[in-house]
Amino acid sequence: MSAPRAKDEMRDNLPAPSTPEGELFHYTPAEAAYYLPFSPRKLREMAYLWEIPHVNNGNRVWFSGLNIRAITAQFTREPFIAPKPVKTAA
């Protein structure tokens, strides 16, 4: 597989980030956006501001499968479960 020519061009047969092949595979922002709830432009902006983990190879932003999984965990919010009140003996 070769690197895409255009910024938002997608390559064929990409490994999923959760597979062993995808953990160290480098995805473009457009390819990473397929797995994340952000646009390619937003991913690039967040990477330039060092808000999310990414790979900076030659002044280009890439995302490894491990980066994509870390970003998913970073923005995952668990539901709040209020603690039950403790009854005291009166």
PDB file of N, CA and C in Angstrom:
ATOM      1  N   MET A   1       0.835  -1.179   0.000  1.00  0.00           N
ATOM      2  CA  MET A   1       0.000   0.000   0.000  1.00  0.00           C
ATOM      3  C   MET A   1       0.878   1.239   0.000  1.00  0.00           C
ATOM      4  N   SER A   2       0.552   2.170  -0.815  1.00  0.00           N
ATOM      5  CA  SER A   2       1.310   3.415  -0.838  1.00  0.00           C
ATOM      6  C   SER A   2       0.486   4.518  -0.188  1.00  0.00           C
ATOM      7  N   ALA A   3       1.147   5.592   0.160  1.00  0.00           N
ATOM      8  CA  ALA A   3       0.463   6.716   0.793  1.00  0.00           C
ATOM      9  C   ALA A   3      -0.474   7.380  -0.209  1.00  0.00           C
ATOM     10  N   PRO A   4      -1.612   7.877   0.246  1.00  0.00           N
ATOM     11  CA  PRO A   4      -2.543   8.540  -0.670  1.00  0.00           C
ATOM     12  C   PRO A   4      -1.979   9.858  -1.172  1.00  0.00           C
ATOM     13  N   ARG A   5      -2.404  10.271  -2.345  1.00  0.00           N
ATOM     14  CA  ARG A   5      -1.901  11.511  -2.945  1.00  0.00           C
ATOM     15  C   ARG A   5      -2.661  12.723  -2.436  1.00  0.00           C
ATOM     16  N   ALA A   6      -3.961  12.658  -2.405  1.00  0.00           N
ATOM     17  CA  ALA A   6      -4.758  13.783  -1.927  1.00  0.00           C
ATOM     18  C   ALA A   6      -4.964  13.656  -0.423  1.00  0.00           C
ATOM     19  N   LYS A   7      -5.248  14.783   0.221  1.00  0.00           N
ATOM     20  CA  LYS A   7      -5.416  14.778   1.678  1.00  0.00           C
ATOM     21  C   LYS A   7      -6.541  13.859   2.121  1.00  0.00           C
ATOM     22  N   ASP A   8      -7.658  13.888   1.415  1.00  0.00           N
ATOM     23  CA  ASP A   8      -8.825  13.140   1.862  1.00  0.00           C
ATOM     24  C   ASP A   8      -9.078  11.872   1.051  1.00  0.00           C
ATOM     25  N   GLU A   9      -8.066  11.366   0.377  1.00  0.00           N
ATOM     26  CA  GLU A   9      -8.206  10.151  -0.400  1.00  0.00           C
ATOM     27  C   GLU A   9      -8.087   8.941   0.519  1.00  0.00           C
ATOM     28  N   MET A  10      -8.929   7.947   0.297  1.00  0.00           N
ATOM     29  CA  MET A  10      -8.918   6.734   1.119  1.00  0.00           C
ATOM     30  C   MET A  10      -8.239   5.602   0.357  1.00  0.00           C
ATOM     31  N   ARG A  11      -7.439   4.820   1.046  1.00  0.00           N
ATOM     32  CA  ARG A  11      -6.818   3.642   0.450  1.00  0.00           C
ATOM     33  C   ARG A  11      -7.754   2.453   0.595  1.00  0.00           C
ATOM     34  N   ASP A  12      -7.580   1.450  -0.241  1.00  0.00           N
ATOM     35  CA  ASP A  12      -8.402   0.245  -0.182  1.00  0.00           C
ATOM     36  C   ASP A  12      -7.817  -0.740   0.823  1.00  0.00           C
ATOM     37  N   ASN A  13      -8.678  -1.610   1.349  1.00  0.00           N
ATOM     38  CA  ASN A  13      -8.288  -2.715   2.222  1.00  0.00           C
ATOM     39  C   ASN A  13      -7.499  -2.265   3.449  1.00  0.00           C
ATOM     40  N   LEU A  14      -8.021  -1.283   4.158  1.00  0.00           N
ATOM     41  CA  LEU A  14      -7.366  -0.823   5.382  1.00  0.00           C
ATOM     42  C   LEU A  14      -7.620  -1.809   6.512  1.00  0.00           C
ATOM     43  N   PRO A  15      -6.605  -2.114   7.319  1.00  0.00           N
ATOM     44  CA  PRO A  15      -6.858  -2.964   8.484  1.00  0.00           C
ATOM     45  C   PRO A  15      -7.583  -2.152   9.561  1.00  0.00           C
ATOM     46  N   ALA A  16      -8.436  -2.785  10.309  1.00  0.00           N
ATOM     47  CA  ALA A  16      -9.136  -2.104  11.396  1.00  0.00           C
ATOM     48  C   ALA A  16      -8.145  -1.776  12.507  1.00  0.00           C
ATOM     49  N   PRO A  17      -8.328  -0.657  13.197  1.00  0.00           N
ATOM     50  CA  PRO A  17      -7.397  -0.281  14.255  1.00  0.00           C
ATOM     51  C   PRO A  17      -7.314  -1.301  15.392  1.00  0.00           C
ATOM     52  N   SER A  18      -8.351  -2.092  15.577  1.00  0.00           N
ATOM     53  CA  SER A  18      -8.357  -3.054  16.678  1.00  0.00           C
ATOM     54  C   SER A  18      -7.665  -4.372  16.332  1.00  0.00           C
ATOM     55  N   THR A  19      -7.227  -4.539  15.094  1.00  0.00           N
ATOM     56  CA  THR A  19      -6.544  -5.770  14.705  1.00  0.00           C
ATOM     57  C   THR A  19      -5.038  -5.631  14.941  1.00  0.00           C
ATOM     58  N   PRO A  20      -4.328  -6.746  15.060  1.00  0.00           N
ATOM     59  CA  PRO A  20      -2.872  -6.659  15.224  1.00  0.00           C
ATOM     60  C   PRO A  20      -2.188  -5.922  14.070  1.00  0.00           C
ATOM     61  N   GLU A  21      -2.688  -6.087  12.850  1.00  0.00           N
ATOM     62  CA  GLU A  21      -2.101  -5.389  11.707  1.00  0.00           C
ATOM     63  C   GLU A  21      -2.366  -3.886  11.775  1.00  0.00           C
ATOM     64  N   GLY A  22      -3.501  -3.498  12.342  1.00  0.00           N
ATOM     65  CA  GLY A  22      -3.887  -2.107  12.378  1.00  0.00           C
ATOM     66  C   GLY A  22      -3.292  -1.312  13.524  1.00  0.00           C
ATOM     67  N   GLU A  23      -2.774  -1.985  14.549  1.00  0.00           N
ATOM     68  CA  GLU A  23      -2.240  -1.268  15.710  1.00  0.00           C
ATOM     69  C   GLU A  23      -1.117  -0.319  15.336  1.00  0.00           C
ATOM     70  N   LEU A  24      -0.236  -0.733  14.443  1.00  0.00           N
ATOM     71  CA  LEU A  24       0.903   0.092  14.063  1.00  0.00           C
ATOM     72  C   LEU A  24       0.784   0.658  12.656  1.00  0.00           C
ATOM     73  N   PHE A  25      -0.329   0.401  11.984  1.00  0.00           N
ATOM     74  CA  PHE A  25      -0.572   0.937  10.652  1.00  0.00           C
ATOM     75  C   PHE A  25      -0.832   2.428  10.764  1.00  0.00           C
ATOM     76  N   HIS A  26      -0.318   3.231   9.841  1.00  0.00           N
ATOM     77  CA  HIS A  26      -0.527   4.674   9.876  1.00  0.00           C
ATOM     78  C   HIS A  26      -1.687   5.069   8.970  1.00  0.00           C
ATOM     79  N   TYR A  27      -2.700   5.698   9.577  1.00  0.00           N
ATOM     80  CA  TYR A  27      -3.897   6.155   8.879  1.00  0.00           C
ATOM     81  C   TYR A  27      -3.799   7.662   8.643  1.00  0.00           C
ATOM     82  N   THR A  28      -4.292   8.123   7.508  1.00  0.00           N
ATOM     83  CA  THR A  28      -4.394   9.561   7.259  1.00  0.00           C
ATOM     84  C   THR A  28      -5.546  10.106   8.112  1.00  0.00           C
ATOM     85  N   PRO A  29      -5.645  11.410   8.275  1.00  0.00           N
ATOM     86  CA  PRO A  29      -6.788  11.956   9.011  1.00  0.00           C
ATOM     87  C   PRO A  29      -8.139  11.554   8.403  1.00  0.00           C
ATOM     88  N   ALA A  30      -8.215  11.476   7.088  1.00  0.00           N
ATOM     89  CA  ALA A  30      -9.473  11.064   6.444  1.00  0.00           C
ATOM     90  C   ALA A  30      -9.813   9.619   6.776  1.00  0.00           C
ATOM     91  N   GLU A  31      -8.797   8.765   6.813  1.00  0.00           N
ATOM     92  CA  GLU A  31      -9.031   7.358   7.146  1.00  0.00           C
ATOM     93  C   GLU A  31      -9.363   7.195   8.623  1.00  0.00           C
ATOM     94  N   ALA A  32      -8.701   7.965   9.476  1.00  0.00           N
ATOM     95  CA  ALA A  32      -8.979   7.900  10.913  1.00  0.00           C
ATOM     96  C   ALA A  32     -10.377   8.436  11.221  1.00  0.00           C
ATOM     97  N   ALA A  33     -10.832   9.428  10.451  1.00  0.00           N
ATOM     98  CA  ALA A  33     -12.152  10.008  10.676  1.00  0.00           C
ATOM     99  C   ALA A  33     -13.257   8.980  10.457  1.00  0.00           C
ATOM    100  N   TYR A  34     -12.992   7.954   9.683  1.00  0.00           N
ATOM    101  CA  TYR A  34     -13.970   6.887   9.472  1.00  0.00           C
ATOM    102  C   TYR A  34     -14.272   6.173  10.794  1.00  0.00           C
ATOM    103  N   TYR A  35     -13.273   6.076  11.667  1.00  0.00           N
ATOM    104  CA  TYR A  35     -13.417   5.357  12.937  1.00  0.00           C
ATOM    105  C   TYR A  35     -13.724   6.279  14.115  1.00  0.00           C
ATOM    106  N   LEU A  36     -13.631   7.587  13.919  1.00  0.00           N
ATOM    107  CA  LEU A  36     -13.802   8.552  15.003  1.00  0.00           C
ATOM    108  C   LEU A  36     -14.920   9.539  14.677  1.00  0.00           C
ATOM    109  N   PRO A  37     -15.501  10.175  15.692  1.00  0.00           N
ATOM    110  CA  PRO A  37     -16.597  11.120  15.440  1.00  0.00           C
ATOM    111  C   PRO A  37     -16.117  12.532  15.127  1.00  0.00           C
ATOM    112  N   PHE A  38     -15.018  12.657  14.408  1.00  0.00           N
ATOM    113  CA  PHE A  38     -14.464  13.956  14.045  1.00  0.00           C
ATOM    114  C   PHE A  38     -14.184  13.984  12.546  1.00  0.00           C
ATOM    115  N   SER A  39     -14.224  15.172  11.971  1.00  0.00           N
ATOM    116  CA  SER A  39     -13.882  15.327  10.562  1.00  0.00           C
ATOM    117  C   SER A  39     -12.356  15.284  10.421  1.00  0.00           C
ATOM    118  N   PRO A  40     -11.850  15.015   9.217  1.00  0.00           N
ATOM    119  CA  PRO A  40     -10.398  15.027   9.017  1.00  0.00           C
ATOM    120  C   PRO A  40      -9.775  16.371   9.405  1.00  0.00           C
ATOM    121  N   ARG A  41     -10.455  17.455   9.075  1.00  0.00           N
ATOM    122  CA  ARG A  41      -9.920  18.782   9.418  1.00  0.00           C
ATOM    123  C   ARG A  41      -9.825  18.953  10.930  1.00  0.00           C
ATOM    124  N   LYS A  42     -10.854  18.535  11.663  1.00  0.00           N
ATOM    125  CA  LYS A  42     -10.847  18.662  13.121  1.00  0.00           C
ATOM    126  C   LYS A  42      -9.736  17.799  13.723  1.00  0.00           C
ATOM    127  N   LEU A  43      -9.531  16.612  13.177  1.00  0.00           N
ATOM    128  CA  LEU A  43      -8.446  15.753  13.675  1.00  0.00           C
ATOM    129  C   LEU A  43      -7.091  16.417  13.463  1.00  0.00           C
ATOM    130  N   ARG A  44      -6.878  17.026  12.297  1.00  0.00           N
ATOM    131  CA  ARG A  44      -5.614  17.719  12.046  1.00  0.00           C
ATOM    132  C   ARG A  44      -5.438  18.894  13.014  1.00  0.00           C
ATOM    133  N   GLU A  45      -6.494  19.672  13.225  1.00  0.00           N
ATOM    134  CA  GLU A  45      -6.420  20.812  14.149  1.00  0.00           C
ATOM    135  C   GLU A  45      -6.091  20.347  15.565  1.00  0.00           C
ATOM    136  N   MET A  46      -6.768  19.299  16.025  1.00  0.00           N
ATOM    137  CA  MET A  46      -6.528  18.793  17.370  1.00  0.00           C
ATOM    138  C   MET A  46      -5.112  18.238  17.498  1.00  0.00           C
ATOM    139  N   ALA A  47      -4.597  17.638  16.442  1.00  0.00           N
ATOM    140  CA  ALA A  47      -3.233  17.115  16.465  1.00  0.00           C
ATOM    141  C   ALA A  47      -2.218  18.251  16.506  1.00  0.00           C
ATOM    142  N   TYR A  48      -2.446  19.304  15.719  1.00  0.00           N
ATOM    143  CA  TYR A  48      -1.524  20.447  15.719  1.00  0.00           C
ATOM    144  C   TYR A  48      -1.470  21.119  17.087  1.00  0.00           C
ATOM    145  N   LEU A  49      -2.580  21.075  17.823  1.00  0.00           N
ATOM    146  CA  LEU A  49      -2.640  21.660  19.161  1.00  0.00           C
ATOM    147  C   LEU A  49      -2.227  20.666  20.251  1.00  0.00           C
ATOM    148  N   TRP A  50      -1.806  19.493  19.859  1.00  0.00           N
ATOM    149  CA  TRP A  50      -1.374  18.426  20.780  1.00  0.00           C
ATOM    150  C   TRP A  50      -2.476  18.041  21.769  1.00  0.00           C
ATOM    151  N   GLU A  51      -3.735  18.042  21.308  1.00  0.00           N
ATOM    152  CA  GLU A  51      -4.862  17.646  22.140  1.00  0.00           C
ATOM    153  C   GLU A  51      -5.115  16.153  22.075  1.00  0.00           C
ATOM    154  N   ILE A  52      -4.631  15.507  21.035  1.00  0.00           N
ATOM    155  CA  ILE A  52      -4.853  14.074  20.857  1.00  0.00           C
ATOM    156  C   ILE A  52      -3.542  13.409  20.457  1.00  0.00           C
ATOM    157  N   PRO A  53      -3.390  12.117  20.751  1.00  0.00           N
ATOM    158  CA  PRO A  53      -2.176  11.420  20.322  1.00  0.00           C
ATOM    159  C   PRO A  53      -2.160  11.242  18.811  1.00  0.00           C
ATOM    160  N   HIS A  54      -0.985  11.394  18.221  1.00  0.00           N
ATOM    161  CA  HIS A  54      -0.841  11.258  16.766  1.00  0.00           C
ATOM    162  C   HIS A  54       0.616  10.994  16.436  1.00  0.00           C
ATOM    163  N   VAL A  55       0.884  10.722  15.169  1.00  0.00           N
ATOM    164  CA  VAL A  55       2.235  10.521  14.662  1.00  0.00           C
ATOM    165  C   VAL A  55       2.541  11.685  13.732  1.00  0.00           C
ATOM    166  N   ASN A  56       3.678  12.340  13.942  1.00  0.00           N
ATOM    167  CA  ASN A  56       4.068  13.472  13.100  1.00  0.00           C
ATOM    168  C   ASN A  56       5.300  13.042  12.312  1.00  0.00           C
ATOM    169  N   ASN A  57       5.087  12.554  11.112  1.00  0.00           N
ATOM    170  CA  ASN A  57       6.181  12.122  10.242  1.00  0.00           C
ATOM    171  C   ASN A  57       6.407  13.152   9.160  1.00  0.00           C
ATOM    172  N   GLY A  58       7.500  13.874   9.226  1.00  0.00           N
ATOM    173  CA  GLY A  58       7.803  14.833   8.174  1.00  0.00           C
ATOM    174  C   GLY A  58       6.796  15.940   8.056  1.00  0.00           C
ATOM    175  N   ASN A  59       6.307  16.436   9.196  1.00  0.00           N
ATOM    176  CA  ASN A  59       5.349  17.526   9.235  1.00  0.00           C
ATOM    177  C   ASN A  59       3.991  17.134   8.647  1.00  0.00           C
ATOM    178  N   ARG A  60       3.697  15.849   8.634  1.00  0.00           N
ATOM    179  CA  ARG A  60       2.382  15.355   8.229  1.00  0.00           C
ATOM    180  C   ARG A  60       1.768  14.622   9.410  1.00  0.00           C
ATOM    181  N   VAL A  61       0.480  14.759   9.554  1.00  0.00           N
ATOM    182  CA  VAL A  61      -0.218  14.120  10.664  1.00  0.00           C
ATOM    183  C   VAL A  61      -0.737  12.760  10.221  1.00  0.00           C
ATOM    184  N   TRP A  62      -0.406  11.752  10.981  1.00  0.00           N
ATOM    185  CA  TRP A  62      -0.885  10.388  10.782  1.00  0.00           C
ATOM    186  C   TRP A  62      -1.406   9.883  12.115  1.00  0.00           C
ATOM    187  N   PHE A  63      -2.209   8.836  12.077  1.00  0.00           N
ATOM    188  CA  PHE A  63      -2.731   8.219  13.290  1.00  0.00           C
ATOM    189  C   PHE A  63      -2.508   6.716  13.202  1.00  0.00           C
ATOM    190  N   SER A  64      -1.873   6.148  14.209  1.00  0.00           N
ATOM    191  CA  SER A  64      -1.731   4.692  14.252  1.00  0.00           C
ATOM    192  C   SER A  64      -3.032   4.121  14.817  1.00  0.00           C
ATOM    193  N   GLY A  65      -3.197   2.831  14.680  1.00  0.00           N
ATOM    194  CA  GLY A  65      -4.374   2.189  15.255  1.00  0.00           C
ATOM    195  C   GLY A  65      -4.423   2.382  16.762  1.00  0.00           C
ATOM    196  N   LEU A  66      -3.251   2.367  17.408  1.00  0.00           N
ATOM    197  CA  LEU A  66      -3.203   2.607  18.848  1.00  0.00           C
ATOM    198  C   LEU A  66      -3.626   4.042  19.173  1.00  0.00           C
ATOM    199  N   ASN A  67      -3.261   5.000  18.324  1.00  0.00           N
ATOM    200  CA  ASN A  67      -3.700   6.389  18.519  1.00  0.00           C
ATOM    201  C   ASN A  67      -5.217   6.489  18.414  1.00  0.00           C
ATOM    202  N   ILE A  68      -5.791   5.841  17.420  1.00  0.00           N
ATOM    203  CA  ILE A  68      -7.246   5.882  17.226  1.00  0.00           C
ATOM    204  C   ILE A  68      -7.956   5.291  18.437  1.00  0.00           C
ATOM    205  N   ARG A  69      -7.425   4.191  18.947  1.00  0.00           N
ATOM    206  CA  ARG A  69      -8.035   3.569  20.130  1.00  0.00           C
ATOM    207  C   ARG A  69      -7.884   4.470  21.350  1.00  0.00           C
ATOM    208  N   ALA A  70      -6.746   5.168  21.489  1.00  0.00           N
ATOM    209  CA  ALA A  70      -6.535   6.078  22.618  1.00  0.00           C
ATOM    210  C   ALA A  70      -7.474   7.283  22.530  1.00  0.00           C
ATOM    211  N   ILE A  71      -7.695   7.799  21.319  1.00  0.00           N
ATOM    212  CA  ILE A  71      -8.613   8.925  21.144  1.00  0.00           C
ATOM    213  C   ILE A  71     -10.030   8.494  21.489  1.00  0.00           C
ATOM    214  N   THR A  72     -10.406   7.296  21.093  1.00  0.00           N
ATOM    215  CA  THR A  72     -11.725   6.776  21.432  1.00  0.00           C
ATOM    216  C   THR A  72     -11.890   6.697  22.942  1.00  0.00           C
ATOM    217  N   ALA A  73     -10.885   6.185  23.633  1.00  0.00           N
ATOM    218  CA  ALA A  73     -10.950   6.087  25.097  1.00  0.00           C
ATOM    219  C   ALA A  73     -10.964   7.476  25.737  1.00  0.00           C
ATOM    220  N   GLN A  74     -10.220   8.420  25.163  1.00  0.00           N
ATOM    221  CA  GLN A  74     -10.139   9.773  25.699  1.00  0.00           C
ATOM    222  C   GLN A  74     -11.499  10.461  25.691  1.00  0.00           C
ATOM    223  N   PHE A  75     -12.298  10.212  24.672  1.00  0.00           N
ATOM    224  CA  PHE A  75     -13.579  10.893  24.537  1.00  0.00           C
ATOM    225  C   PHE A  75     -14.764  10.015  24.915  1.00  0.00           C
ATOM    226  N   THR A  76     -14.521   8.875  25.536  1.00  0.00           N
ATOM    227  CA  THR A  76     -15.603   8.007  26.000  1.00  0.00           C
ATOM    228  C   THR A  76     -15.991   8.420  27.407  1.00  0.00           C
ATOM    229  N   ARG A  77     -17.239   8.666  27.620  1.00  0.00           N
ATOM    230  CA  ARG A  77     -17.738   9.052  28.934  1.00  0.00           C
ATOM    231  C   ARG A  77     -18.681   7.970  29.437  1.00  0.00           C
ATOM    232  N   GLU A  78     -18.425   7.522  30.647  1.00  0.00           N
ATOM    233  CA  GLU A  78     -19.274   6.524  31.273  1.00  0.00           C
ATOM    234  C   GLU A  78     -20.474   7.229  31.906  1.00  0.00           C
ATOM    235  N   PRO A  79     -21.610   6.561  31.974  1.00  0.00           N
ATOM    236  CA  PRO A  79     -22.777   7.192  32.598  1.00  0.00           C
ATOM    237  C   PRO A  79     -22.557   7.381  34.102  1.00  0.00           C
ATOM    238  N   PHE A  80     -23.089   8.467  34.625  1.00  0.00           N
ATOM    239  CA  PHE A  80     -22.968   8.745  36.051  1.00  0.00           C
ATOM    240  C   PHE A  80     -24.005   7.941  36.804  1.00  0.00           C
ATOM    241  N   ILE A  81     -23.572   7.218  37.789  1.00  0.00           N
ATOM    242  CA  ILE A  81     -24.480   6.462  38.639  1.00  0.00           C
ATOM    243  C   ILE A  81     -24.352   7.054  40.040  1.00  0.00           C
ATOM    244  N   ALA A  82     -25.428   7.659  40.487  1.00  0.00           N
ATOM    245  CA  ALA A  82     -25.407   8.301  41.801  1.00  0.00           C
ATOM    246  C   ALA A  82     -25.315   7.245  42.889  1.00  0.00           C
ATOM    247  N   PRO A  83     -24.494   7.498  43.908  1.00  0.00           N
ATOM    248  CA  PRO A  83     -24.401   6.528  45.000  1.00  0.00           C
ATOM    249  C   PRO A  83     -25.714   6.486  45.776  1.00  0.00           C
ATOM    250  N   LYS A  84     -26.042   5.316  46.256  1.00  0.00           N
ATOM    251  CA  LYS A  84     -27.266   5.168  47.041  1.00  0.00           C
ATOM    252  C   LYS A  84     -27.026   5.740  48.425  1.00  0.00           C
ATOM    253  N   PRO A  85     -28.015   6.423  48.960  1.00  0.00           N
ATOM    254  CA  PRO A  85     -27.839   6.984  50.298  1.00  0.00           C
ATOM    255  C   PRO A  85     -27.706   5.883  51.345  1.00  0.00           C
ATOM    256  N   VAL A  86     -26.862   6.143  52.304  1.00  0.00           N
ATOM    257  CA  VAL A  86     -26.620   5.163  53.372  1.00  0.00           C
ATOM    258  C   VAL A  86     -27.597   5.452  54.502  1.00  0.00           C
ATOM    259  N   LYS A  87     -28.323   4.441  54.879  1.00  0.00           N
ATOM    260  CA  LYS A  87     -29.293   4.608  55.974  1.00  0.00           C
ATOM    261  C   LYS A  87     -28.549   4.415  57.299  1.00  0.00           C
ATOM    262  N   THR A  88     -28.770   5.331  58.194  1.00  0.00           N
ATOM    263  CA  THR A  88     -28.139   5.210  59.499  1.00  0.00           C
ATOM    264  C   THR A  88     -29.205   4.832  60.522  1.00  0.00           C
ATOM    265  N   ALA A  89     -28.786   4.145  61.544  1.00  0.00           N
ATOM    266  CA  ALA A  89     -29.725   3.752  62.606  1.00  0.00           C
ATOM    267  C   ALA A  89     -30.046   4.978  63.459  1.00  0.00           C
ATOM    268  N   ALA A  90     -31.329   5.162  63.715  1.00  0.00           N
ATOM    269  CA  ALA A  90     -31.723   6.351  64.502  1.00  0.00           C
ATOM    270  C   ALA A  90     -32.032   5.987  65.910  1.00  0.00           C
TER     271      ALA A  90
END
